[in-house]
PDB file of C-alpha atoms in Angstrom:
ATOM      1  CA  UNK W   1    -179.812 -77.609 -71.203  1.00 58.00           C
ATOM      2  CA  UNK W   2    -178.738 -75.267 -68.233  1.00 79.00           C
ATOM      3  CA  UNK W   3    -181.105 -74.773 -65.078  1.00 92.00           C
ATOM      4  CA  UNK W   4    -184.212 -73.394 -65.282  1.00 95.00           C
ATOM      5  CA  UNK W   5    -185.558 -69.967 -63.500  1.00 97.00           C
ATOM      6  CA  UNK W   6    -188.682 -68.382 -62.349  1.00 98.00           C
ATOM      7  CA  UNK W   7    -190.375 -65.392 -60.463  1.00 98.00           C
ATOM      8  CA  UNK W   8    -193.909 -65.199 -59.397  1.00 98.00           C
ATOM      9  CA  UNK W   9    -195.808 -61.954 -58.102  1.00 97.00           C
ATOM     10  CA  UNK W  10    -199.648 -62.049 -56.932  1.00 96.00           C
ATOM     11  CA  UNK W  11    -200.690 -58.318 -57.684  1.00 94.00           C
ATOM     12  CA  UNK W  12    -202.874 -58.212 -55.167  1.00 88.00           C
ATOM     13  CA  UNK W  13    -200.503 -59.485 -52.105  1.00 84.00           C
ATOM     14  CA  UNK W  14    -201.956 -61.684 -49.153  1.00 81.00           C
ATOM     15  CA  UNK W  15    -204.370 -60.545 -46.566  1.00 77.00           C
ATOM     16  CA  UNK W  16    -203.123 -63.385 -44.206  1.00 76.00           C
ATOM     17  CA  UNK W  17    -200.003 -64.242 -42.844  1.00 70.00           C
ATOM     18  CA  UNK W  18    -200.062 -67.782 -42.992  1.00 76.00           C
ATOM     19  CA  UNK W  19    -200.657 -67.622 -46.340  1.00 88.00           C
ATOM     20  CA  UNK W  20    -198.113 -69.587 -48.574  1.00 91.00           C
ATOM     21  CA  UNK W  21    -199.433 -68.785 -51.983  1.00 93.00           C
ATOM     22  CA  UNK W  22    -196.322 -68.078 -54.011  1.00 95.00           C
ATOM     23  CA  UNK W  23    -194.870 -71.083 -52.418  1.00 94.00           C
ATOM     24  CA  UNK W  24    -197.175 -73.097 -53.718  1.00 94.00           C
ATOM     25  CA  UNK W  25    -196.787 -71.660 -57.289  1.00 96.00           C
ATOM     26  CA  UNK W  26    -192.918 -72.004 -57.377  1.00 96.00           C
ATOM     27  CA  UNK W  27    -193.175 -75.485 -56.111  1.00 96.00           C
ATOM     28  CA  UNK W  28    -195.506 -75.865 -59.770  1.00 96.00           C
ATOM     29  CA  UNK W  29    -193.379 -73.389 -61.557  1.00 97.00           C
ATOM     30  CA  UNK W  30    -190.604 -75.381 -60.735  1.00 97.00           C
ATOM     31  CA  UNK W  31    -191.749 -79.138 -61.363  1.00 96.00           C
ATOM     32  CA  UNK W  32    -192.118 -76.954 -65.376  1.00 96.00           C
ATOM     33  CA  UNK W  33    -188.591 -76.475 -65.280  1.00 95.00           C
ATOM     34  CA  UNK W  34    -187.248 -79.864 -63.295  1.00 95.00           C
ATOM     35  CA  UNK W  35    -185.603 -81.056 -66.662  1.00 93.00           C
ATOM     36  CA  UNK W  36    -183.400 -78.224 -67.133  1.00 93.00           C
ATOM     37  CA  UNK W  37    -181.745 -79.061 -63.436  1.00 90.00           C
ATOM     38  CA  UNK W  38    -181.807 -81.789 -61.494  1.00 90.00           C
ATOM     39  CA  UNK W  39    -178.626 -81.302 -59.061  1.00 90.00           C
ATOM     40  CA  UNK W  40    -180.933 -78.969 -56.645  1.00 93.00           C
ATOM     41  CA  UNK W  41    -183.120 -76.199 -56.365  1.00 94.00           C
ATOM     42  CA  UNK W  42    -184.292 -73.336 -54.225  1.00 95.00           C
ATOM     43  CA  UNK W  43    -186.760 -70.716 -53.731  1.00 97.00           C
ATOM     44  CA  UNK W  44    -186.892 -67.172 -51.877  1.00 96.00           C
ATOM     45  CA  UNK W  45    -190.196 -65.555 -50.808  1.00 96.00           C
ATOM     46  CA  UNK W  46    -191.191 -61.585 -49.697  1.00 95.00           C
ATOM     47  CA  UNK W  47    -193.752 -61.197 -47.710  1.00 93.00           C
ATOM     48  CA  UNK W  48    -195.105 -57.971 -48.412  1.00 89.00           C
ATOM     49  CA  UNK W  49    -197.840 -57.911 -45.632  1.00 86.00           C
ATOM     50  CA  UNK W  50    -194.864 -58.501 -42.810  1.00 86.00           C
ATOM     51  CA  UNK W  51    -191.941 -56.634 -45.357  1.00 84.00           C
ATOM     52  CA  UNK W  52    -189.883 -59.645 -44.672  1.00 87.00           C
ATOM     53  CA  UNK W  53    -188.205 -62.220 -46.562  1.00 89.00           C
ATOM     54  CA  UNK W  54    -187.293 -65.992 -46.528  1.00 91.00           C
ATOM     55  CA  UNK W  55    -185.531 -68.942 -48.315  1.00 90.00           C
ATOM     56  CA  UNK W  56    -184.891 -72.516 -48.424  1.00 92.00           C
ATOM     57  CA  UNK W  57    -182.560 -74.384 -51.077  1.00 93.00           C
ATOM     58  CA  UNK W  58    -181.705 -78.169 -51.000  1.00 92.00           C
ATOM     59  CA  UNK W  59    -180.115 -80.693 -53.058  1.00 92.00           C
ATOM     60  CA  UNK W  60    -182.665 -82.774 -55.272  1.00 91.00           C
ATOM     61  CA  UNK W  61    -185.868 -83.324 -57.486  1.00 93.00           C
ATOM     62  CA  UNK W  62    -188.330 -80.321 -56.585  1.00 94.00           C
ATOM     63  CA  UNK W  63    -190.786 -82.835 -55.221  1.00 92.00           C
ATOM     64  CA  UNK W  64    -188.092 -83.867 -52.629  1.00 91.00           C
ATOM     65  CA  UNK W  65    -187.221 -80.401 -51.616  1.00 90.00           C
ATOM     66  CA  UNK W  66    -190.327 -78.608 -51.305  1.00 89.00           C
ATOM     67  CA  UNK W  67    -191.784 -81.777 -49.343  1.00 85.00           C
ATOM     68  CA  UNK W  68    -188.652 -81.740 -46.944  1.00 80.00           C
ATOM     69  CA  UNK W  69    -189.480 -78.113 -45.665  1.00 81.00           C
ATOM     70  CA  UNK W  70    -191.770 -78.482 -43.040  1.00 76.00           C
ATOM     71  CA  UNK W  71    -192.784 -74.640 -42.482  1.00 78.00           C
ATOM     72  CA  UNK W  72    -194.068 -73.260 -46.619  1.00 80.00           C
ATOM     73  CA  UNK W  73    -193.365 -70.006 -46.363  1.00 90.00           C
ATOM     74  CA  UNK W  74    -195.871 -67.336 -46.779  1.00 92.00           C
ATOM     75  CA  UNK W  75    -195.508 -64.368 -48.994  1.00 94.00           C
ATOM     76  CA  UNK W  76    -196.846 -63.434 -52.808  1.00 95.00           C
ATOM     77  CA  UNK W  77    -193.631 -62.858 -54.070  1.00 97.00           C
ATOM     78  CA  UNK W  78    -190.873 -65.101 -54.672  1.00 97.00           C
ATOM     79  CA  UNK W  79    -188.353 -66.277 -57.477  1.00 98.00           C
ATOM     80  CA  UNK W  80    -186.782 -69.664 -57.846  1.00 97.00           C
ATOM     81  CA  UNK W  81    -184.219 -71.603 -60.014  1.00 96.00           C
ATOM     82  CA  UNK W  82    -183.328 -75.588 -60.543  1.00 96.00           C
ATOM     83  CA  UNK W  83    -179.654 -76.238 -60.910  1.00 91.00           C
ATOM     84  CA  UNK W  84    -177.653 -78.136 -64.286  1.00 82.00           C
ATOM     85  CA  UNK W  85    -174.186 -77.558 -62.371  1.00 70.00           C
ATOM     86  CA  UNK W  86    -171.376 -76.148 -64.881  1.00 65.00           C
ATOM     87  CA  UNK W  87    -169.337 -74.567 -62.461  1.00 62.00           C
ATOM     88  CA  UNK W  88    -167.905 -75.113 -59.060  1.00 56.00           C
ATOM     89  CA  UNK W  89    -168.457 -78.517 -57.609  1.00 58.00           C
ATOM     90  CA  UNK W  90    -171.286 -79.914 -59.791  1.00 55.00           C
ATOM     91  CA  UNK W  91    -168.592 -79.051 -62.876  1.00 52.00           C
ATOM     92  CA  UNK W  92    -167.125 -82.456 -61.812  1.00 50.00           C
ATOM     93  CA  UNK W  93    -170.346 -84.190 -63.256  1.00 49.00           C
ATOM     94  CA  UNK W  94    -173.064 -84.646 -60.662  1.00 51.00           C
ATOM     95  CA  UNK W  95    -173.229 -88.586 -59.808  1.00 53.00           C
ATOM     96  CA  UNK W  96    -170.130 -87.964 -59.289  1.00 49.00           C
ATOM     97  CA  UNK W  97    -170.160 -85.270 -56.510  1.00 50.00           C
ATOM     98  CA  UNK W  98    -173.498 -86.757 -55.242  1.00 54.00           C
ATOM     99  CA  UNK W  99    -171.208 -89.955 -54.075  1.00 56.00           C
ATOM    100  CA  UNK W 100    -168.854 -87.927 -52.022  1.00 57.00           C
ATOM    101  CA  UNK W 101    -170.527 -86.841 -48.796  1.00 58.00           C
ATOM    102  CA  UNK W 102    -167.781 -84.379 -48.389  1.00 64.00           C
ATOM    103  CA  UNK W 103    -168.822 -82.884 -51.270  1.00 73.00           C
ATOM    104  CA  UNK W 104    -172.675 -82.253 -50.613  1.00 78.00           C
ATOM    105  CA  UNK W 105    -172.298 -79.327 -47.919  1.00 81.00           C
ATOM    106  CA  UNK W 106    -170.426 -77.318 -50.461  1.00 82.00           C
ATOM    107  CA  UNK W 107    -172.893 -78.213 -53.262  1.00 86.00           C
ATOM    108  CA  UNK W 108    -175.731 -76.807 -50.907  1.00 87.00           C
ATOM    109  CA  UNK W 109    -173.965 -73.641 -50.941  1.00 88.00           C
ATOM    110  CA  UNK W 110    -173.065 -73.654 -54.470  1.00 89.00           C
ATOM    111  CA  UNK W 111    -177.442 -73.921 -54.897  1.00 91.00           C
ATOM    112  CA  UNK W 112    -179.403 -70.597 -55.521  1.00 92.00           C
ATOM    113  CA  UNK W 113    -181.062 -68.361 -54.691  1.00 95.00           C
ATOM    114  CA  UNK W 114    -177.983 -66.560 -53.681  1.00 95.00           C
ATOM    115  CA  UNK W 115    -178.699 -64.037 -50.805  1.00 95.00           C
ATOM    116  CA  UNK W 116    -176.488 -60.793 -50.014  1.00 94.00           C
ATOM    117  CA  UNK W 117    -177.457 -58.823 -47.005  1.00 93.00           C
ATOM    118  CA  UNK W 118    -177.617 -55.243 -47.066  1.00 91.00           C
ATOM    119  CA  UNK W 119    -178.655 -53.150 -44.168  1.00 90.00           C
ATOM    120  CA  UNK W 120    -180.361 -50.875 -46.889  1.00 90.00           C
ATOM    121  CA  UNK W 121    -183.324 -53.007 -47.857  1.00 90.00           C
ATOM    122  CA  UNK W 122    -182.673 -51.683 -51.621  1.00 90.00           C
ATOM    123  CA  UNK W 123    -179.879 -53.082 -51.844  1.00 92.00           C
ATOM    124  CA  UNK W 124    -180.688 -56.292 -49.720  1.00 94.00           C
ATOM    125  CA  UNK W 125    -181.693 -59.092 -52.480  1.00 96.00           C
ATOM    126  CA  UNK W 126    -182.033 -63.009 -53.166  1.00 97.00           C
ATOM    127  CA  UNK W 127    -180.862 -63.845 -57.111  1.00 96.00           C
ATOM    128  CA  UNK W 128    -181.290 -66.942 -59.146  1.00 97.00           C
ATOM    129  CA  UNK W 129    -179.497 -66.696 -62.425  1.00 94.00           C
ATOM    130  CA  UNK W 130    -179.357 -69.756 -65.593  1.00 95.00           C
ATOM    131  CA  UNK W 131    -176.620 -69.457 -68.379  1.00 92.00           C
ATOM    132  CA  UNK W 132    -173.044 -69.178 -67.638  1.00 91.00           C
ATOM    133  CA  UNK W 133    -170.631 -65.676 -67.672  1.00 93.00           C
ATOM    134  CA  UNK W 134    -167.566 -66.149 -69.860  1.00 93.00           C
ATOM    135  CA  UNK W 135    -165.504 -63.382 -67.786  1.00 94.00           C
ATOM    136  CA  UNK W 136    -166.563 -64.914 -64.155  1.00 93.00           C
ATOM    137  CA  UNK W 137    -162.290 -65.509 -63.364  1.00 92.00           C
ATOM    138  CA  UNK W 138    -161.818 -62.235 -64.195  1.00 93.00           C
ATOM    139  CA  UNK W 139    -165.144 -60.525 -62.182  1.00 93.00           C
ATOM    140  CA  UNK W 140    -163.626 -62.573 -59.766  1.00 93.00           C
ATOM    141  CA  UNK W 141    -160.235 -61.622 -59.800  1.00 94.00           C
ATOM    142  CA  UNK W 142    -161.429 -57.789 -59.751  1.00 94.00           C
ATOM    143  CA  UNK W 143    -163.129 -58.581 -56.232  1.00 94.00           C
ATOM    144  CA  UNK W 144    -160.434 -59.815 -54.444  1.00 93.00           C
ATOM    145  CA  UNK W 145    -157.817 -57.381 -56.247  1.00 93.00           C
ATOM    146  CA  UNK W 146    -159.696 -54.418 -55.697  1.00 91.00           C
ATOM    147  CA  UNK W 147    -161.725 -55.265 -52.702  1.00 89.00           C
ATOM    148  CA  UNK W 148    -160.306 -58.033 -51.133  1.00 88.00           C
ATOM    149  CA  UNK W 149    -163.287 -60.082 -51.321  1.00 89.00           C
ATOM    150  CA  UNK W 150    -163.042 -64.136 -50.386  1.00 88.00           C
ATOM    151  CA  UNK W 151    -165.031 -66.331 -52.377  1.00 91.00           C
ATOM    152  CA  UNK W 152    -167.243 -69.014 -51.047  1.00 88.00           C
ATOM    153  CA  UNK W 153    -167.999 -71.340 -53.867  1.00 89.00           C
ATOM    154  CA  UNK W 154    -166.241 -71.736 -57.660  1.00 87.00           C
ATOM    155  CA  UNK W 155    -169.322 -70.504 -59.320  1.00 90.00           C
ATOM    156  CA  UNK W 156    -170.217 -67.994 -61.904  1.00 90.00           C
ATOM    157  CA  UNK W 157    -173.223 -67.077 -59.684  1.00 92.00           C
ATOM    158  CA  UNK W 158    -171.130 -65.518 -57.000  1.00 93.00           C
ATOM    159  CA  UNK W 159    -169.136 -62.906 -58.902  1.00 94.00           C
ATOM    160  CA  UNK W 160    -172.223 -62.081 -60.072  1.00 96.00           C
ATOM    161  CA  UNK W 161    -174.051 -60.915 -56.942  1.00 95.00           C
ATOM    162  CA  UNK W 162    -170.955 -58.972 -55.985  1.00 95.00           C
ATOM    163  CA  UNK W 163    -171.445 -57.482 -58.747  1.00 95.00           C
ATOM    164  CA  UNK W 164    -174.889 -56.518 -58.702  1.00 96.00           C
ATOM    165  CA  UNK W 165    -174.456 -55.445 -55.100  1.00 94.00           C
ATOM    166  CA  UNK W 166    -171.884 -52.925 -56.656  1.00 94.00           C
ATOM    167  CA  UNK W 167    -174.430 -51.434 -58.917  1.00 94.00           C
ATOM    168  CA  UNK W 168    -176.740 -51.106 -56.130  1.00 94.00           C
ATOM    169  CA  UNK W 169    -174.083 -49.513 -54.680  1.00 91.00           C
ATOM    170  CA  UNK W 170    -173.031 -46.814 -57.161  1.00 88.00           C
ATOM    171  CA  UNK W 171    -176.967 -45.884 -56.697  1.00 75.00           C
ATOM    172  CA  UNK W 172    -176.698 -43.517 -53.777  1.00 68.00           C
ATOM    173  CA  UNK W 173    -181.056 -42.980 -53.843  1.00 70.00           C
ATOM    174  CA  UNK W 174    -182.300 -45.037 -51.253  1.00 76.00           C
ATOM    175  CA  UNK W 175    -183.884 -46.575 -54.229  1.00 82.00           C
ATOM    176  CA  UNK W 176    -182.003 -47.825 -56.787  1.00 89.00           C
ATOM    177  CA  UNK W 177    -182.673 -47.378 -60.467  1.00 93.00           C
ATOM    178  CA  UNK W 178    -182.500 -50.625 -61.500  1.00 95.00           C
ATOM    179  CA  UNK W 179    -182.537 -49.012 -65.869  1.00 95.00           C
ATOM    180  CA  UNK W 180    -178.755 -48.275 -64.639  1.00 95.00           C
ATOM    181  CA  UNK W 181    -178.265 -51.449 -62.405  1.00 95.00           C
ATOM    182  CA  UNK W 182    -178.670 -54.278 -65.281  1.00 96.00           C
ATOM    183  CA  UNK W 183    -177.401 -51.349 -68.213  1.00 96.00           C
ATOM    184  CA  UNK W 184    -174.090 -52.016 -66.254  1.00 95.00           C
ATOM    185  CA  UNK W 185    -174.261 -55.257 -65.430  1.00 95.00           C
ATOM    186  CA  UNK W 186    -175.026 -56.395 -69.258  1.00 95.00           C
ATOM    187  CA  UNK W 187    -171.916 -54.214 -70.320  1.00 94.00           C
ATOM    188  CA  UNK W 188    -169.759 -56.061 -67.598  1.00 95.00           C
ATOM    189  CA  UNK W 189    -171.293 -59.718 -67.350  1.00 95.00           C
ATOM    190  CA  UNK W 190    -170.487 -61.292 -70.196  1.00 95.00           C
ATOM    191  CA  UNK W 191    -171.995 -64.508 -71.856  1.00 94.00           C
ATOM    192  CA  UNK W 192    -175.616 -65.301 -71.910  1.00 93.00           C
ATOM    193  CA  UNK W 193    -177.655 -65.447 -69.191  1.00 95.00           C
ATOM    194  CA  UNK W 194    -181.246 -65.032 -67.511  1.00 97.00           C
ATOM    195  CA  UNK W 195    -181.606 -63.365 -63.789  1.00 97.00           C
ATOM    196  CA  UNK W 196    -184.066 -62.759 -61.706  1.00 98.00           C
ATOM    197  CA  UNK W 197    -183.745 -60.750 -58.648  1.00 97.00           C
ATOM    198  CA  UNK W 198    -185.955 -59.579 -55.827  1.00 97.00           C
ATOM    199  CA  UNK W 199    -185.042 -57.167 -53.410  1.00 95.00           C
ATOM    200  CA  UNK W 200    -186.027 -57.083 -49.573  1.00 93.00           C
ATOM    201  CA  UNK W 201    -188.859 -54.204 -50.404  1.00 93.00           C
ATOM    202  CA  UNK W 202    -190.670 -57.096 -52.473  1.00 94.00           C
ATOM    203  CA  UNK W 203    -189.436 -55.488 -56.066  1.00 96.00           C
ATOM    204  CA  UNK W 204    -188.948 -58.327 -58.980  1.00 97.00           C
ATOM    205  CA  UNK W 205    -186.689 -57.828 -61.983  1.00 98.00           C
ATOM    206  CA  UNK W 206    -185.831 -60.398 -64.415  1.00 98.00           C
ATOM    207  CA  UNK W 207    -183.047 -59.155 -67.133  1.00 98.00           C
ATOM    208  CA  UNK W 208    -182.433 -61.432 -70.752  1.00 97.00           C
ATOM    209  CA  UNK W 209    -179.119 -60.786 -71.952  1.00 96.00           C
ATOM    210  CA  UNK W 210    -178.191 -59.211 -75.381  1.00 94.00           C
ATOM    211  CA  UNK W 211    -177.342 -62.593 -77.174  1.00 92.00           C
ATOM    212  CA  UNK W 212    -180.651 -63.993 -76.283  1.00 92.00           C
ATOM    213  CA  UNK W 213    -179.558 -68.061 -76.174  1.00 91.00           C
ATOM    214  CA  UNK W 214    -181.073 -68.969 -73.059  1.00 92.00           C
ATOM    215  CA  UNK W 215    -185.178 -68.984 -73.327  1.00 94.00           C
ATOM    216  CA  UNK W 216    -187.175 -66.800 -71.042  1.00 97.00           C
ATOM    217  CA  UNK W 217    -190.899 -66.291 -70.982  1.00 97.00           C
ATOM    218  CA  UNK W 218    -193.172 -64.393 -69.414  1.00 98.00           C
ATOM    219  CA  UNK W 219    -197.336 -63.948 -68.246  1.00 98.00           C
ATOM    220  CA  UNK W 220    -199.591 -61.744 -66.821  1.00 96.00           C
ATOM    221  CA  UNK W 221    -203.017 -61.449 -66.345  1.00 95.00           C
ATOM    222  CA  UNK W 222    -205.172 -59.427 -63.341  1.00 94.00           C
ATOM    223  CA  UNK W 223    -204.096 -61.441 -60.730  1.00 95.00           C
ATOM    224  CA  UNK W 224    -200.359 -62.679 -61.265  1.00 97.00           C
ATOM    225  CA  UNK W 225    -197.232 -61.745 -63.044  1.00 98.00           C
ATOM    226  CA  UNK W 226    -195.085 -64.706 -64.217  1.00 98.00           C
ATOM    227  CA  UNK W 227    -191.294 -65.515 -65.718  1.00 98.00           C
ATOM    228  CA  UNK W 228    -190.043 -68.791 -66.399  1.00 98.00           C
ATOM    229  CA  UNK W 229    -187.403 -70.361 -68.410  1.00 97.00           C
ATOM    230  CA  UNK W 230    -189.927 -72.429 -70.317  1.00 96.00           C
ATOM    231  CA  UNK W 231    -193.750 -71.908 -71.247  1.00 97.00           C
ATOM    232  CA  UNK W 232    -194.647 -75.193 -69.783  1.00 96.00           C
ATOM    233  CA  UNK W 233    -193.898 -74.240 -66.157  1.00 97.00           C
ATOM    234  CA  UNK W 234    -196.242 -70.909 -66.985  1.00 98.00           C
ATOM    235  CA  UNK W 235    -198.915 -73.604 -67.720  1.00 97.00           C
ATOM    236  CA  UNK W 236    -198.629 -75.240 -65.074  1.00 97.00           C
ATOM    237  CA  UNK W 237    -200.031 -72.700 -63.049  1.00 97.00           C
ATOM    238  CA  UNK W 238    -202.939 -72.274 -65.239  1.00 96.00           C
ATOM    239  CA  UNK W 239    -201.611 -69.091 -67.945  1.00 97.00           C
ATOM    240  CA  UNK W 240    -202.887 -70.114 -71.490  1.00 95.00           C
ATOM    241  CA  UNK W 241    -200.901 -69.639 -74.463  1.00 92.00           C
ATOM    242  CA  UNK W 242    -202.300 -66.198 -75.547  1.00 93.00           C
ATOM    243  CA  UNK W 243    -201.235 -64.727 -72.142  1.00 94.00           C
ATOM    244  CA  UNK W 244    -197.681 -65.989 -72.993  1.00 96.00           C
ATOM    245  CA  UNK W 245    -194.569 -64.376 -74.668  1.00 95.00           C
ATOM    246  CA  UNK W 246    -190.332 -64.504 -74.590  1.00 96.00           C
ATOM    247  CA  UNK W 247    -188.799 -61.422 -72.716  1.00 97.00           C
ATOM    248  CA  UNK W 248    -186.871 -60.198 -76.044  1.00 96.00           C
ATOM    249  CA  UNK W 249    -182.933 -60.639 -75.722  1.00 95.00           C
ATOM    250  CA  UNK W 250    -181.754 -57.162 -73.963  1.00 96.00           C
ATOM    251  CA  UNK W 251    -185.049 -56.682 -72.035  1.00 97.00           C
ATOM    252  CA  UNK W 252    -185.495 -55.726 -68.589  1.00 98.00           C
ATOM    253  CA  UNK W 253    -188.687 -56.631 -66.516  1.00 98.00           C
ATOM    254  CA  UNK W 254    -189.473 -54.712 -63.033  1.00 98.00           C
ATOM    255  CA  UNK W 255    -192.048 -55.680 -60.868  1.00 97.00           C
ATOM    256  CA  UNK W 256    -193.175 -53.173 -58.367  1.00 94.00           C
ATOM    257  CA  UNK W 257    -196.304 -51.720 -57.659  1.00 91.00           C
ATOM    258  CA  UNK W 258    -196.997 -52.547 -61.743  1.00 94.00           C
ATOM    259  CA  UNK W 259    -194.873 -54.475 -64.433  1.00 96.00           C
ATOM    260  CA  UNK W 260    -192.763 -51.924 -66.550  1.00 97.00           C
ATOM    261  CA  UNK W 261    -190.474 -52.888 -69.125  1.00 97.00           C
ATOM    262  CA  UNK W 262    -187.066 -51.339 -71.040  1.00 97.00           C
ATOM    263  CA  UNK W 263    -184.933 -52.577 -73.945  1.00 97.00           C
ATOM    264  CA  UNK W 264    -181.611 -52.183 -72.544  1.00 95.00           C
ATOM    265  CA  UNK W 265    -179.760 -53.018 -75.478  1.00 87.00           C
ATOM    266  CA  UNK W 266    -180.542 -53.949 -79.001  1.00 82.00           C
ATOM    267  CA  UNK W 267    -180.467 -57.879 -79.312  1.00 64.00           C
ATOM    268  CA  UNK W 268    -180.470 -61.121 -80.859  1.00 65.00           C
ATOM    269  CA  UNK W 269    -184.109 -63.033 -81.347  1.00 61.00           C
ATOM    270  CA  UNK W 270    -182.259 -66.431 -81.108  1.00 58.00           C
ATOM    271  CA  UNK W 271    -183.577 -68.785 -78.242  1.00 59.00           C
ATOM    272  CA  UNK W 272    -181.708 -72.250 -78.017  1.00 57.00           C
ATOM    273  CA  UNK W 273    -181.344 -73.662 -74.694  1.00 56.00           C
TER     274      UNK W 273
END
C-alpha cells in the first residue's frame, strides 16, 4: 500500500465565495483513501471565481485534519493525497518518528501537496504524487549540480516538482503544453507513480505512469470530474460504478475548461497497489 491521491473539479465553478464545495468533497474523497496513508494528509483548493489558490496539510487521520482547520476553504477545484511515508523522515517507520517531537515539524513539510511558486501563474502549481521514483538521488543530484538547488526534505516528491517546474519552464507560451510537460517527465521520472497537479489558473492534470502498478481511477458525469487512487473514495461522493474507470498506464488527464485525454506512452494494464 502507498498513499492514496485525488482531484476533484465542479464543471460548473461556484457562484459564491464562501462556498467550500470541493473542500467538502476531498475531505470524503479522502476518508476513501485513509487506508492507503495514515502518517498525514493535505489538500489544495483554486478558486476560480477569485483566481486564487489555497492549502492546508497536517499530520494525521483525515477526520483530525480537516476538523482542525477552522476556515474550509472555498473553491471547486482542488486535489489531495494521504501519506504511507517511504522516504525522508517517515522512511524510519512512522510510530517511530511520531514519538520524536523533533521530528514532527520536518514530517509536516515532508506532507503534500507540495507547492512551488511561480510568478507566471502557468507555471505556479500545488502537486500530490503516490508511488515512489527509483532515480530520485540522481534527479536530485542533477539539481544541485546543475542548478545549485538546496533540498528541503529527503523525499522523492521534491525532485519531482523541480522537475516539473523545469518542464514548465522549457514551455516559453504563457501556457504550457502540458502533452510535452508529463511526455518528459515520464521519460525522466522513473518508477511508478500517480500525480496530480493543478496549476494557479485552476487547470487539473493527473498523469499514470507507463508501468501502471499503482491504481488510479477516474469519474465524470455533468456536474463533476473525479480521480482517485481507489473506486471507493469515487463512491463516496455519490459516482456509481458505470460512471467509473482506471486512467490506463501512460495516460494523461487535463482538466480545463473540458476533460481531454492523451496516451503518452504505450503501457502496462497491471494495477497492484
Amino acid at each position: 500500500m502507498d498513499c492514496g491521491i485525488a482531484a476533484i473539479v465542479f464543471k460548473r465553478g461556484i457562484s459564491e465565495e464562501k462556498d467550500a464545495r470541493a473542500y467538502n468533497a476531498m475531505n470524503r474523497l479522502l476518508q476513501g483513501v485513509q487506508h492507503r496513508g495514515p502518517l498525514g494528509c493535505g489538500v489544495s483548493v483554486h478558486n476560480t471565481l477569485r483566481g486564487t489558490g489555497s492549502y492546508h496539510k497536517e499530520l494525521g487521520l483525515v477526520s483530525q485534519v480537516f476538523d482542525s482547520n477552522n476556515n474550509p476553504m472555498e473553491g471547486d477545484r482542488a486535489i489531495g493525497m494521504t501519506r504511507y511515508g517511504t522516504t525522508g523522515e517517515a522512511s524510519e517507520g512512522t510510530k517511530i518518528v511520531l514519538n520524536k517531537k523533533e521530528k514532527r515539524d520536518k514530517l509536516l513539510e515532508e506532507q503534500q501537496p507540495f507547492h512551488h511558486r511561480d510568478p507566471n501563474p502557468w507555471r505556479d502549481f500545488s502537486l500530490v504524487f503516490n508511488g515512489q521514483l527509483t532515480n530520485h538521488n540522481e534527479l536530485r543530484d542533477y539539481f544541485k549540480r546543475e542548478h545549485h538547488y538546496e533540498f528541503l526534505t529527503g523525499t522523492d516528491t521534491e525532485p519531482l516538482m523541480h522537475l516539473l517546474a523545469e518542464e514548465l519552464r522549457k514551455n516559453t507560451t504563457d501556457n504550457p503544453n502540458l502533452i510535452d510537460v508529463f511526455s518528459d517527465i515520464s521519460r525522466r521520472a522513473k518508477g511508478c507513480y500517480n500525480i496530480a497537479f493543478m496549476d494557479r489558473r485552476g487547470r487539473v492534470a493527473v498523469f499514470r505512469d507507463k508501468n501502471g502498478f499503482r491504481p488510479l481511477s477516474y469519474a465524470e458525469n455533468e456536474n463533476i470530474f473525479a480521480i482517485a487512487s481507489e473506486t471507493i473514495a469515487l463512491r463516496k461522493i455519490g459516482f456509481k460504478n458505470n460512471e467509473m474507470q482506471f486512467v490506463n498506464a501512460g495516460e494523461l488527464l487535463v482538466y480545463d475548461d473540458k476533460l481531454k485525454k492523451f496516451q503518452l506512452e504505450t503501457g502496462n494494464k497491471r494495477c497492484w497497489c
